[in-house]
CSV table of C-alpha atoms in Angstrom, one decimal:
chain,number,residue,atom,x,y,z
P,156,MET,CA,4.0,-18.5,-24.3
P,157,ALA,CA,1.6,-16.4,-23.1
P,158,SER,CA,3.0,-13.3,-20.6
P,159,PRO,CA,4.2,-14.2,-17.0
P,160,ARG,CA,2.4,-12.2,-14.3
P,161,ILE,CA,3.7,-11.0,-11.3
P,162,ILE,CA,2.5,-12.3,-8.2
P,163,MET,CA,1.5,-10.5,-5.2
P,164,LYS,CA,1.2,-11.6,-1.4
P,165,LEU,CA,-1.7,-9.4,-1.1
P,166,THR,CA,-3.4,-8.7,2.2
P,167,VAL,CA,-7.2,-9.5,2.8
P,168,THR,CA,-8.9,-6.0,4.1
P,169,ALA,CA,-12.4,-7.5,3.9
P,170,ALA,CA,-13.9,-11.2,4.0
P,171,ARG,CA,-17.4,-11.5,4.1
P,172,LYS,CA,-20.0,-14.3,3.8
P,173,GLU,CA,-22.7,-14.0,1.2
P,174,PRO,CA,-25.3,-16.4,0.7
P,175,GLY,CA,-24.9,-19.2,-1.3
P,176,ASP,CA,-22.0,-20.4,0.3
P,177,VAL,CA,-20.0,-17.6,-0.9
P,178,LEU,CA,-17.0,-15.7,0.2
P,179,VAL,CA,-16.6,-12.1,-0.8
P,180,ILE,CA,-12.7,-11.1,-0.2
P,181,ASP,CA,-11.5,-7.5,-1.0
P,182,LEU,CA,-7.6,-7.5,-1.5
P,183,LYS,CA,-5.0,-4.8,-0.7
P,184,HIS,CA,-1.3,-4.6,-1.4
P,185,PRO,CA,0.6,-4.2,1.8
P,186,ARG,CA,3.0,-1.5,0.7
P,187,LYS,CA,1.7,0.1,-2.5
P,188,PRO,CA,-1.5,2.0,-3.0
P,189,VAL,CA,-2.0,0.8,-6.5
P,190,LEU,CA,-2.4,-2.1,-8.0
P,191,PRO,CA,-1.9,-3.3,-11.0
P,192,ALA,CA,-5.0,-2.3,-13.5
P,193,PHE,CA,-7.1,-4.4,-14.7
P,194,GLU,CA,-10.8,-3.8,-17.2
P,195,ALA,CA,-14.0,-5.9,-16.3
P,196,GLY,CA,-14.1,-9.4,-17.3
P,197,SER,CA,-10.6,-9.8,-16.2
P,198,HIS,CA,-9.3,-12.6,-13.7
P,199,VAL,CA,-6.4,-13.3,-11.3
P,200,ASP,CA,-4.6,-16.6,-10.4
P,201,VAL,CA,-4.8,-16.6,-6.7
P,202,HIS,CA,-2.0,-19.1,-5.4
P,203,LEU,CA,-3.0,-21.8,-2.8
P,204,PRO,CA,-0.5,-24.3,-1.2
P,205,GLU,CA,1.3,-27.2,-2.8
P,206,GLY,CA,1.2,-25.5,-6.3
P,207,LYS,CA,-2.3,-25.2,-6.5
P,208,VAL,CA,-3.5,-22.1,-8.4
P,209,ARG,CA,-7.5,-21.5,-9.0
P,210,GLN,CA,-8.8,-18.3,-11.2
P,211,TYR,CA,-11.1,-16.1,-10.0
P,212,SER,CA,-13.1,-13.3,-11.9
P,213,LEU,CA,-12.7,-9.9,-10.3
P,214,CYS,CA,-16.0,-8.4,-9.6
P,215,GLY,CA,-15.3,-4.9,-8.2
P,216,ASP,CA,-15.1,-2.0,-9.7
P,217,PRO,CA,-12.3,-1.1,-12.2
P,218,THR,CA,-11.8,2.3,-11.6
P,219,GLU,CA,-10.9,1.8,-7.8
P,220,LEU,CA,-7.5,1.4,-8.3
P,221,GLY,CA,-5.9,0.0,-5.1
P,222,ARG,CA,-8.6,-3.3,-4.3
P,223,TYR,CA,-9.2,-6.2,-6.2
P,224,THR,CA,-12.6,-8.1,-5.2
P,225,ILE,CA,-13.1,-11.5,-5.8
P,226,ALA,CA,-16.1,-13.6,-4.7
P,227,VAL,CA,-15.6,-17.5,-4.1
P,228,LYS,CA,-18.0,-20.1,-4.1
P,229,ARG,CA,-17.5,-23.0,-1.6
P,230,GLU,CA,-17.2,-26.0,-3.7
P,231,ASN,CA,-17.5,-29.0,-1.9
P,232,ASP,CA,-17.3,-31.4,-4.6
P,233,GLY,CA,-14.8,-29.1,-6.0
P,234,ARG,CA,-10.6,-29.6,-6.3
P,235,GLY,CA,-10.5,-28.3,-2.7
P,236,GLY,CA,-9.3,-24.6,-3.6
P,237,SER,CA,-12.4,-22.6,-2.7
P,238,ALA,CA,-12.8,-25.2,0.8
P,239,TRP,CA,-9.2,-24.4,1.6
P,240,ILE,CA,-10.3,-20.6,1.2
P,241,HIS,CA,-13.2,-20.7,3.1
P,242,GLU,CA,-11.5,-22.1,5.9
P,243,THR,CA,-8.4,-20.4,6.0
P,244,ILE,CA,-9.0,-16.9,4.7
P,245,ALA,CA,-9.8,-14.1,6.7
P,246,VAL,CA,-9.1,-10.8,7.4
P,247,GLY,CA,-5.6,-9.8,7.7
P,248,SER,CA,-4.6,-13.3,5.9
P,249,THR,CA,-2.1,-13.1,3.0
P,250,LEU,CA,-3.0,-14.5,-0.3
P,251,PRO,CA,-0.6,-14.5,-3.3
P,252,VAL,CA,-2.4,-13.3,-6.3
P,253,SER,CA,-1.4,-12.8,-9.6
P,254,ALA,CA,-1.7,-9.5,-12.0
P,255,PRO,CA,-4.9,-9.8,-13.8
P,256,ARG,CA,-5.2,-11.0,-17.4
P,257,ASN,CA,-8.5,-10.8,-19.5
P,258,HIS,CA,-9.9,-13.6,-21.8
P,259,PHE,CA,-13.4,-12.1,-21.5
P,260,ALA,CA,-13.0,-8.1,-22.2
P,261,LEU,CA,-16.2,-6.2,-23.1
P,262,LYS,CA,-15.8,-4.9,-27.4
P,263,PRO,CA,-15.7,-1.2,-27.9
P,264,GLY,CA,-18.8,0.0,-29.2
P,265,GLU,CA,-21.8,2.1,-28.6
P,266,GLY,CA,-24.1,-0.8,-29.3
P,267,PRO,CA,-26.2,-2.2,-26.4
P,268,THR,CA,-24.9,-5.4,-24.2
P,269,LEU,CA,-27.0,-8.3,-23.1
P,270,LEU,CA,-25.4,-9.6,-19.7
P,271,LEU,CA,-26.2,-13.0,-19.0
P,272,ALA,CA,-24.9,-14.5,-15.5
P,273,GLY,CA,-25.9,-18.1,-13.7
P,274,GLY,CA,-25.0,-18.4,-10.3
P,275,ILE,CA,-21.5,-17.3,-9.4
P,276,GLY,CA,-20.7,-16.6,-13.1
P,277,ILE,CA,-22.0,-13.0,-11.7
P,278,THR,CA,-18.4,-12.0,-10.6
P,279,PRO,CA,-16.9,-11.0,-14.4
P,280,ILE,CA,-20.5,-9.9,-15.0
P,281,LEU,CA,-21.0,-7.7,-12.5
P,282,ALA,CA,-17.7,-5.9,-13.2
P,283,MET,CA,-18.8,-5.1,-16.9
P,284,ALA,CA,-22.0,-3.9,-15.6
P,285,ARG,CA,-20.1,-1.6,-13.3
P,286,ALA,CA,-17.8,-0.5,-16.3
P,287,LEU,CA,-21.0,-0.1,-18.8
P,288,THR,CA,-22.8,2.1,-15.8
P,289,ARG,CA,-19.8,4.3,-15.4
P,290,GLN,CA,-19.5,4.7,-19.3
P,291,ALA,CA,-23.1,5.4,-19.5
P,292,LYS,CA,-23.6,2.8,-22.0
P,293,PRO,CA,-26.7,0.7,-22.9
P,294,PHE,CA,-27.0,-2.6,-21.0
P,295,GLU,CA,-29.7,-5.6,-19.8
P,296,LEU,CA,-28.1,-7.5,-16.7
P,297,HIS,CA,-29.9,-10.9,-16.1
P,298,TYR,CA,-29.0,-12.9,-13.2
P,299,PHE,CA,-30.3,-16.3,-13.1
P,300,THR,CA,-30.2,-18.1,-9.5
P,301,ARG,CA,-31.8,-20.9,-8.2
P,302,SER,CA,-33.4,-18.9,-5.1
P,303,ARG,CA,-33.2,-15.3,-3.3
P,304,ALA,CA,-31.7,-16.7,-0.2
P,305,LEU,CA,-28.7,-18.4,-2.3
P,306,THR,CA,-28.1,-15.4,-4.4
P,307,PRO,CA,-24.6,-13.8,-3.7
P,308,LEU,CA,-23.7,-10.3,-4.2
P,309,LEU,CA,-27.5,-8.8,-4.6
P,310,ALA,CA,-26.8,-6.0,-2.4
P,311,ALA,CA,-23.7,-4.7,-4.2
P,312,ILE,CA,-26.2,-5.3,-7.3
P,313,GLY,CA,-28.7,-3.3,-5.7
P,314,SER,CA,-26.8,-0.5,-4.4
P,315,ASP,CA,-24.1,0.1,-7.3
P,316,LEU,CA,-26.0,-0.5,-10.5
P,317,PRO,CA,-29.0,1.1,-12.1
P,318,GLY,CA,-32.2,-0.6,-10.9
P,319,GLY,CA,-33.7,-0.4,-14.3
P,320,ASN,CA,-30.9,-2.5,-16.3
P,321,VAL,CA,-30.9,-5.2,-14.0
P,322,ARG,CA,-33.4,-8.2,-14.1
P,323,ILE,CA,-32.9,-10.9,-11.5
P,324,HIS,CA,-34.7,-14.4,-12.2
P,325,PHE,CA,-35.3,-16.9,-8.8
P,326,ASP,CA,-36.0,-20.4,-10.2
P,327,ASP,CA,-38.3,-20.4,-6.9
P,328,GLU,CA,-40.2,-17.2,-7.8
P,329,PRO,CA,-42.3,-17.7,-10.7
P,330,GLN,CA,-43.0,-14.3,-11.6
P,331,THR,CA,-39.6,-13.8,-12.0
P,332,ARG,CA,-38.4,-16.6,-14.4
P,333,GLN,CA,-37.2,-15.5,-17.9
P,334,ASN,CA,-37.0,-17.8,-20.7
P,335,ILE,CA,-33.5,-17.6,-22.2
P,336,ALA,CA,-34.2,-18.2,-25.6
P,337,ALA,CA,-36.6,-15.7,-26.0
P,338,LEU,CA,-34.1,-13.1,-24.4
P,339,LEU,CA,-31.8,-14.2,-27.3
P,340,ALA,CA,-34.3,-14.3,-30.1
P,341,ASN,CA,-34.1,-10.9,-31.8
P,342,ARG,CA,-30.7,-9.6,-31.9
P,343,SER,CA,-30.4,-5.9,-32.8
P,344,ASP,CA,-27.9,-5.1,-35.0
P,345,ASP,CA,-25.1,-3.8,-33.3
P,346,ALA,CA,-25.9,-5.9,-30.3
P,347,GLN,CA,-23.1,-7.8,-27.9
P,348,THR,CA,-23.9,-11.0,-25.5
P,349,TYR,CA,-21.2,-11.7,-22.9
P,350,TYR,CA,-22.6,-14.7,-20.4
P,351,CYS,CA,-21.0,-16.9,-17.6
P,352,GLY,CA,-22.5,-19.2,-15.3
P,353,PRO,CA,-22.3,-23.2,-14.6
P,354,PRO,CA,-22.2,-25.9,-17.5
P,355,GLY,CA,-26.0,-26.1,-17.8
P,356,PHE,CA,-26.8,-22.4,-17.9
P,357,MET,CA,-23.4,-22.5,-20.3
P,358,ALA,CA,-25.2,-25.1,-22.7
P,359,VAL,CA,-28.6,-23.2,-23.0
P,360,VAL,CA,-27.1,-20.0,-23.3
P,361,GLY,CA,-24.7,-21.3,-26.2
P,362,ARG,CA,-27.9,-22.9,-28.0
P,363,ALA,CA,-30.2,-20.1,-27.7
P,364,ALA,CA,-27.2,-17.7,-29.0
P,365,GLN,CA,-26.6,-20.0,-32.2
P,366,HIS,CA,-28.2,-17.7,-34.8
P,367,TRP,CA,-26.0,-14.4,-33.4
P,368,PRO,CA,-23.1,-13.9,-35.9
P,369,GLU,CA,-19.7,-15.1,-34.9
P,370,GLY,CA,-18.0,-12.4,-32.9
P,371,THR,CA,-21.1,-11.2,-31.1
P,372,VAL,CA,-21.4,-13.8,-28.5
P,373,HIS,CA,-18.7,-13.8,-25.6
P,374,PHE,CA,-18.4,-16.4,-22.8
P,375,GLU,CA,-16.2,-17.2,-19.9
P,376,THR,CA,-16.2,-20.9,-18.2
P,377,PHE,CA,-14.2,-21.7,-15.3
P,378,GLN,CA,-14.6,-25.4,-16.2
P,379,PRO,CA,-13.2,-27.3,-19.5
P,380,PRO,CA,-15.5,-28.1,-21.7
P,381,GLU,CA,-16.8,-31.7,-21.6
P,382,PHE,CA,-14.7,-34.2,-24.0
P,383,ASP,CA,-15.8,-36.8,-26.2
P,384,GLY,CA,-14.2,-39.1,-23.7
P,385,ALA,CA,-11.8,-40.7,-26.4
P,386,PRO,CA,-8.8,-42.3,-24.5
P,387,PRO,CA,-5.6,-40.2,-24.5
P,388,GLU,CA,-3.2,-41.4,-27.5
P,389,PRO,CA,0.6,-41.1,-27.7
P,390,PHE,CA,1.8,-38.3,-30.2
P,391,VAL,CA,5.3,-36.7,-30.9
P,392,ILE,CA,5.7,-33.0,-30.4
P,393,GLU,CA,8.7,-31.5,-32.7
P,394,LEU,CA,10.4,-28.5,-31.5
P,395,ALA,CA,11.6,-25.4,-33.9
P,396,GLU,CA,15.2,-26.9,-33.2
P,397,GLY,CA,14.3,-30.1,-34.8
P,398,ARG,CA,14.2,-32.3,-31.4
P,399,VAL,CA,11.5,-34.8,-31.3
P,400,VAL,CA,9.7,-34.7,-27.8
P,401,GLU,CA,7.4,-38.0,-27.6
P,402,VAL,CA,4.1,-37.5,-25.5
P,403,SER,CA,3.1,-41.1,-24.4
P,404,ALA,CA,-0.8,-41.6,-23.5
P,405,GLU,CA,-0.5,-41.3,-19.6
P,406,THR,CA,1.3,-37.8,-19.5
P,407,THR,CA,0.5,-34.5,-21.0
P,408,ALA,CA,2.2,-32.3,-23.7
P,409,LEU,CA,3.1,-29.9,-20.9
P,410,ALA,CA,4.8,-32.5,-18.7
P,411,ALA,CA,6.8,-34.2,-21.8
P,412,LEU,CA,7.9,-30.8,-22.6
P,413,ARG,CA,9.2,-29.8,-19.3
P,414,ALA,CA,10.4,-33.1,-18.8
P,415,ALA,CA,12.8,-32.8,-22.1
P,416,GLY,CA,13.9,-29.6,-20.6
P,417,VAL,CA,11.4,-27.1,-22.4
P,418,PRO,CA,11.0,-24.4,-19.7
P,419,LEU,CA,7.1,-23.7,-19.8
P,420,MET,CA,5.1,-21.4,-17.4
P,421,ALA,CA,1.7,-23.2,-16.2
P,422,SER,CA,-0.8,-22.1,-14.1
P,423,CYS,CA,-4.3,-23.7,-14.0
P,424,GLU,CA,-3.2,-27.0,-15.8
P,425,ASN,CA,-6.7,-27.4,-16.9
P,426,GLY,CA,-6.9,-25.5,-20.4
P,427,VAL,CA,-9.0,-22.7,-18.9
P,428,CYS,CA,-6.2,-20.0,-18.1
P,429,GLY,CA,-3.8,-19.9,-21.1
P,430,THR,CA,-0.5,-18.9,-19.5
P,431,CYS,CA,1.4,-22.5,-21.3
P,432,GLU,CA,-0.1,-21.2,-24.5
P,433,CYS,CA,2.3,-21.9,-27.6
P,434,ALA,CA,2.7,-21.0,-31.1
P,435,MET,CA,1.7,-24.0,-33.1
P,436,LEU,CA,3.8,-24.4,-36.6
P,437,ALA,CA,2.0,-27.5,-38.2
P,438,GLY,CA,0.2,-30.6,-37.4
P,439,GLN,CA,-3.1,-31.9,-36.3
P,440,PRO,CA,-4.1,-30.8,-33.0
P,441,ILE,CA,-6.7,-32.2,-30.5
P,442,HIS,CA,-7.8,-28.9,-28.9
P,443,ARG,CA,-9.1,-29.7,-25.5
P,444,ASP,CA,-8.9,-26.3,-23.7
P,445,ALA,CA,-11.2,-23.3,-22.9
P,446,VAL,CA,-9.4,-20.3,-24.0
P,447,LEU,CA,-8.3,-20.7,-27.5
P,448,SER,CA,-10.7,-18.5,-30.1
P,449,LYS,CA,-11.4,-20.4,-33.2
P,450,GLU,CA,-9.0,-18.2,-35.1
P,451,ALA,CA,-6.4,-19.0,-32.5
P,452,ARG,CA,-7.2,-23.0,-32.9
P,453,GLY,CA,-5.3,-22.5,-36.1
P,454,HIS,CA,-1.5,-21.3,-35.0
P,455,ARG,CA,-2.1,-21.7,-31.1
P,456,PHE,CA,-1.6,-24.8,-28.7
P,457,ILE,CA,-2.4,-25.5,-25.1
P,458,PRO,CA,-0.1,-28.3,-23.9
P,459,CYS,CA,-1.5,-28.6,-20.4
P,460,VAL,CA,-4.7,-30.4,-21.8
P,461,SER,CA,-4.6,-30.6,-25.4
P,462,ARG,CA,-3.0,-33.4,-27.5
P,463,ALA,CA,-2.5,-34.2,-31.4
P,464,THR,CA,-2.3,-37.0,-33.8
P,465,GLY,CA,1.0,-37.9,-35.5
P,466,VAL,CA,3.6,-35.2,-35.4
P,467,LEU,CA,3.1,-31.8,-34.0
P,468,LYS,CA,5.1,-28.6,-34.7
P,469,LEU,CA,5.4,-26.1,-32.2
P,470,ASP,CA,7.4,-23.0,-32.5
P,471,LEU,CA,9.4,-23.9,-28.9
Q,77,MET,CA,42.2,2.6,-10.3
Q,78,THR,CA,40.3,1.2,-6.8
Q,79,TRP,CA,36.5,1.9,-5.7
Q,80,ARG,CA,34.7,1.9,-2.9
Q,81,GLY,CA,31.1,1.3,-3.1
Q,82,LYS,CA,27.6,0.9,-1.3
Q,83,LEU,CA,24.9,-1.6,-0.8
Q,84,LEU,CA,21.5,0.3,-1.1
Q,85,HIS,CA,19.0,-2.6,-1.3
Q,86,VAL,CA,18.4,-6.4,-0.8
Q,87,HIS,CA,15.7,-8.1,-2.5
Q,88,ILE,CA,14.3,-11.3,-2.7
Q,89,ALA,CA,11.5,-13.1,-4.2
Q,90,PRO,CA,10.1,-16.7,-3.0
Q,91,ALA,CA,9.4,-18.1,-6.3
Q,92,ALA,CA,9.4,-17.2,-10.0
Q,93,SER,CA,7.2,-14.2,-10.7
Q,94,TYR,CA,6.8,-13.3,-7.3
Q,95,GLU,CA,7.1,-9.7,-6.2
Q,96,MET,CA,10.6,-8.9,-5.0
Q,97,GLU,CA,10.4,-8.3,-1.3
Q,98,GLU,CA,12.8,-5.6,0.5
Q,99,LEU,CA,15.2,-6.9,3.5
Q,100,ALA,CA,16.6,-5.2,6.1
Q,101,GLN,CA,19.0,-7.7,6.4
Q,102,ALA,CA,19.5,-11.0,4.5
Q,103,GLN,CA,21.8,-14.0,5.3
Q,104,LEU,CA,23.7,-15.5,2.5
Q,105,ILE,CA,24.7,-18.9,2.6
Q,106,ALA,CA,28.1,-19.5,0.9
Q,107,GLY,CA,27.7,-22.0,-2.3
Q,108,GLN,CA,23.8,-21.9,-2.2
Q,109,GLY,CA,22.1,-18.0,-2.3
Q,110,ILE,CA,20.2,-15.8,-0.3
Q,111,VAL,CA,17.8,-17.4,2.6
Q,112,GLY,CA,14.3,-17.0,1.1
Q,113,ASP,CA,15.2,-16.4,-2.4
Q,114,ARG,CA,13.9,-18.2,-5.2
Q,115,TYR,CA,17.3,-19.4,-6.1
Q,116,TYR,CA,18.3,-20.5,-3.2
Q,117,LEU,CA,15.0,-22.0,-2.8
Q,118,GLY,CA,15.2,-23.8,-6.3
Q,119,THR,CA,11.7,-22.4,-7.5
Q,120,GLY,CA,13.1,-19.6,-9.7
Q,121,THR,CA,12.3,-19.0,-13.3
Q,122,TYR,CA,15.6,-20.7,-14.3
Q,123,SER,CA,16.4,-22.8,-11.3
Q,124,ALA,CA,16.1,-25.9,-13.9
Q,125,ARG,CA,18.7,-24.5,-16.1
Q,126,PRO,CA,21.7,-24.5,-13.8
Q,127,ASP,CA,23.8,-21.5,-13.9
Q,128,VAL,CA,25.5,-18.9,-11.3
Q,129,ARG,CA,22.4,-17.0,-9.9
Q,130,GLU,CA,22.9,-17.5,-5.9
Q,131,VAL,CA,23.4,-13.6,-5.8
Q,132,THR,CA,22.6,-11.1,-8.7
Q,133,LEU,CA,23.5,-7.2,-8.5
Q,134,ILE,CA,22.6,-4.2,-10.7
Q,135,GLU,CA,24.1,-1.1,-10.4
Q,136,ALA,CA,21.8,1.9,-9.3
Q,137,GLU,CA,23.7,4.0,-11.6
Q,138,VAL,CA,21.8,2.1,-14.6
Q,139,LEU,CA,18.6,2.9,-12.9
Q,140,ASP,CA,19.4,6.5,-12.8
Q,141,ALA,CA,20.2,6.4,-16.4
Q,142,ILE,CA,17.2,4.3,-17.1
Q,143,ALA,CA,15.1,7.0,-15.4
Q,144,GLN,CA,16.6,9.8,-17.5
Q,145,GLY,CA,15.6,8.6,-20.2
Q,146,GLU,CA,18.8,6.6,-21.3
Q,147,PRO,CA,19.3,4.7,-24.0
Q,148,ARG,CA,16.8,6.2,-26.1
Q,149,ILE,CA,14.8,3.3,-27.4
Q,150,PRO,CA,11.4,4.1,-29.4
Q,151,GLY,CA,8.3,3.6,-26.9
Q,152,PHE,CA,10.7,3.0,-24.3
Q,153,LYS,CA,10.4,5.1,-21.0
Q,154,ALA,CA,10.7,3.7,-17.8
Q,155,LYS,CA,11.6,4.1,-14.3
Q,156,LEU,CA,12.8,1.0,-12.6
Q,157,ALA,CA,12.2,0.8,-8.8
Q,158,PRO,CA,14.6,-1.6,-6.6
Q,159,GLU,CA,11.9,-3.9,-6.3
Q,160,ASP,CA,11.2,-4.1,-9.9
Q,161,HIS,CA,14.6,-4.9,-11.5
Q,162,ARG,CA,14.4,-8.4,-10.3
Q,163,ARG,CA,18.0,-8.5,-8.9
Q,164,ASN,CA,19.1,-9.2,-5.5
Q,165,LEU,CA,21.5,-6.4,-4.7
Q,166,THR,CA,21.3,-2.8,-5.8
Q,167,THR,CA,24.7,-1.4,-5.6
Q,168,ARG,CA,26.0,2.4,-5.9
Q,169,GLY,CA,29.7,3.4,-6.9
Q,170,VAL,CA,30.6,-0.4,-8.0
Q,171,PRO,CA,32.0,-1.0,-11.5
Q,172,LEU,CA,30.0,-4.2,-11.9
Q,173,SER,CA,31.0,-5.1,-15.4
Q,174,HIS,CA,34.7,-4.7,-14.3
Q,175,LEU,CA,34.2,-7.7,-11.9
Q,176,VAL,CA,33.9,-10.6,-13.9
Q,177,GLY,CA,35.8,-13.3,-12.5
Q,178,LYS,CA,36.7,-11.4,-9.3
Q,179,ARG,CA,36.3,-11.5,-5.8
Q,180,PHE,CA,34.9,-8.6,-3.7
Q,181,ARG,CA,33.1,-8.2,-0.2
Q,182,VAL,CA,29.7,-7.0,0.5
Q,183,GLY,CA,29.5,-6.2,4.4
Q,184,GLU,CA,31.3,-9.5,5.9
Q,185,THR,CA,30.3,-11.7,2.6
Q,186,ILE,CA,32.4,-12.1,-0.4
Q,187,LEU,CA,30.8,-12.9,-3.3
Q,188,ARG,CA,33.0,-13.9,-6.9
Q,189,ALA,CA,31.3,-12.5,-9.9
Q,190,ALA,CA,30.3,-15.3,-12.5
Q,191,ARG,CA,29.2,-13.4,-15.5
Q,192,MET,CA,27.5,-10.3,-16.9
Q,193,ASN,CA,23.6,-10.9,-16.2
Q,194,VAL,CA,21.8,-11.3,-19.3
Q,195,PRO,CA,18.4,-9.4,-19.4
Q,196,CYS,CA,15.5,-11.6,-20.3
Q,197,LYS,CA,12.2,-10.9,-22.3
Q,198,TYR,CA,10.6,-12.8,-19.2
Q,199,ILE,CA,11.1,-9.4,-17.3
Q,200,GLU,CA,9.8,-6.9,-20.2
Q,201,GLU,CA,6.3,-9.0,-19.8
Q,202,LEU,CA,6.3,-9.6,-16.3
Q,203,LEU,CA,6.7,-5.9,-15.9
Q,204,GLY,CA,5.0,-4.9,-18.8
Q,205,LEU,CA,7.6,-2.8,-19.9
Q,206,PRO,CA,8.1,-3.3,-23.9
Q,207,GLY,CA,11.8,-2.0,-24.8
Q,208,LEU,CA,13.2,-3.0,-21.0
Q,209,TYR,CA,15.0,-5.9,-22.6
Q,210,GLU,CA,16.9,-3.5,-25.3
Q,211,GLY,CA,17.1,-0.8,-22.2
Q,212,LEU,CA,19.2,-3.4,-19.9
Q,213,LEU,CA,21.4,-5.0,-22.9
Q,214,ASN,CA,24.7,-5.0,-21.8
Q,215,ARG,CA,23.9,-3.4,-18.1
Q,216,SER,CA,21.8,-5.7,-16.5
Q,217,GLY,CA,24.2,-6.5,-13.7
Q,218,LEU,CA,26.2,-9.4,-12.6
Q,219,ASN,CA,25.7,-13.1,-11.3
Q,220,CYS,CA,28.1,-14.3,-8.3
Q,221,THR,CA,28.4,-16.9,-6.3
Q,222,ILE,CA,28.9,-16.8,-2.7
Q,223,GLU,CA,32.6,-17.7,-1.5
Q,224,VAL,CA,32.1,-16.6,2.2
Q,225,GLY,CA,28.3,-16.0,3.5
Q,226,GLY,CA,27.1,-14.2,6.2
Q,227,VAL,CA,24.6,-11.5,6.9
Q,228,ILE,CA,24.2,-8.5,4.7
Q,229,ARG,CA,22.4,-4.7,5.5
Q,230,PRO,CA,21.7,-1.9,2.9
Q,231,GLY,CA,24.3,0.3,3.8
Q,232,ASP,CA,27.1,-1.9,4.2
Q,233,LEU,CA,30.5,-1.2,2.1
Q,234,ILE,CA,31.2,-2.9,-1.1
Q,235,LEU,CA,35.0,-3.2,-1.7
Q,236,PRO,CA,37.4,-4.8,-4.0
Q,237,ILE,CA,39.5,-8.0,-3.2
Q,238,ASP,CA,41.1,-8.8,-6.6
Q,239,GLU,CA,42.2,-5.9,-8.3
């Protein structure tokens, strides 16, 4: 099981609307001056009413120990979490927020770093740019958005990052456009790329970076990858103790395990947060999460979304 | 031997993994728990596994020892604040491990000690303190049922009933 994280009822100390229907929220602890530390790329779980949990990247400066900053884009076609936040949260509100977790950490090293952000995907990338600026390491940030009038966090980028490292590309300002494939065409030996953005952007960058060696291209998605659409089929989980849990086509492995009395923590139940991760001993998994690395797929399993063929043996 | 102890702190958490919150007074409901606490509300980590967790207690003396570096566990150094240990009541001067099966008073309430608390790896991971599990072995407090409910406050006396 992935580590549980403490949930704190944090106080909203600032909430400002930014272009693109984005609400930037500062959070502080009501009693403690210092929050659990985070590194660039980290996200927190925000706990909403009715048990909903949403992940948001921390876009502030990791060296600011007493404050978390998140930027919430209102997704009117979403599952309702961002709309609730936009309608409800104001200065003085209390928001239950987990301690941060990082699936998208900067690798150590002195080589050049290429940071690519599409739209609201700027949030973890901005924290990375802040960290690299502070460490005086070479980086280039490319921020792709539709238009200047819909671009959040421009003021923070302008004031907090060295201008020479930042290029902003607006779809509707042709002179600012940049071909992503051209940006990734030539890789210097020790370069690393990090990217985050909406699905179309992720696909374009993923294709453009195919020739980069494994371990040099890093991304984070807050939406699970698209699937083949194959209907779910029943399978069987065998627990370490030998007990067998049937997972019907209509339920998830997580729900079946819980119904069988196996206590499992879970958060997003969408395959992106990693909270319900467990160790896999044998079997043929059908991984449908967006969190396990290629290497981890050989021995880990995310039961909220992933399935299997036949019998899957888990270390539970 | 008799003893006479004191209630130092009362903490509750509204749900599993939530930070503990200190209360200036707490309402204990017989047979159920502390109003607002995860085990009263049925939202605790172990709520699905029935056991006695209406109220949990830990000795301040244990926290003092941990802060002083006892027990000596390689790589383990911690200071556990009363809001970190995730027990409801922090006591001083109460021999918790002597009380299993016995009744005692906390202020106007009466508790019955069901069993010694067993530490969990969960808290070690939650707090990011490796070694804490071993550090709390055999002294992570007491799980109790509430026989007579009422209101308790820090400073209340804790007194034996069944000697």
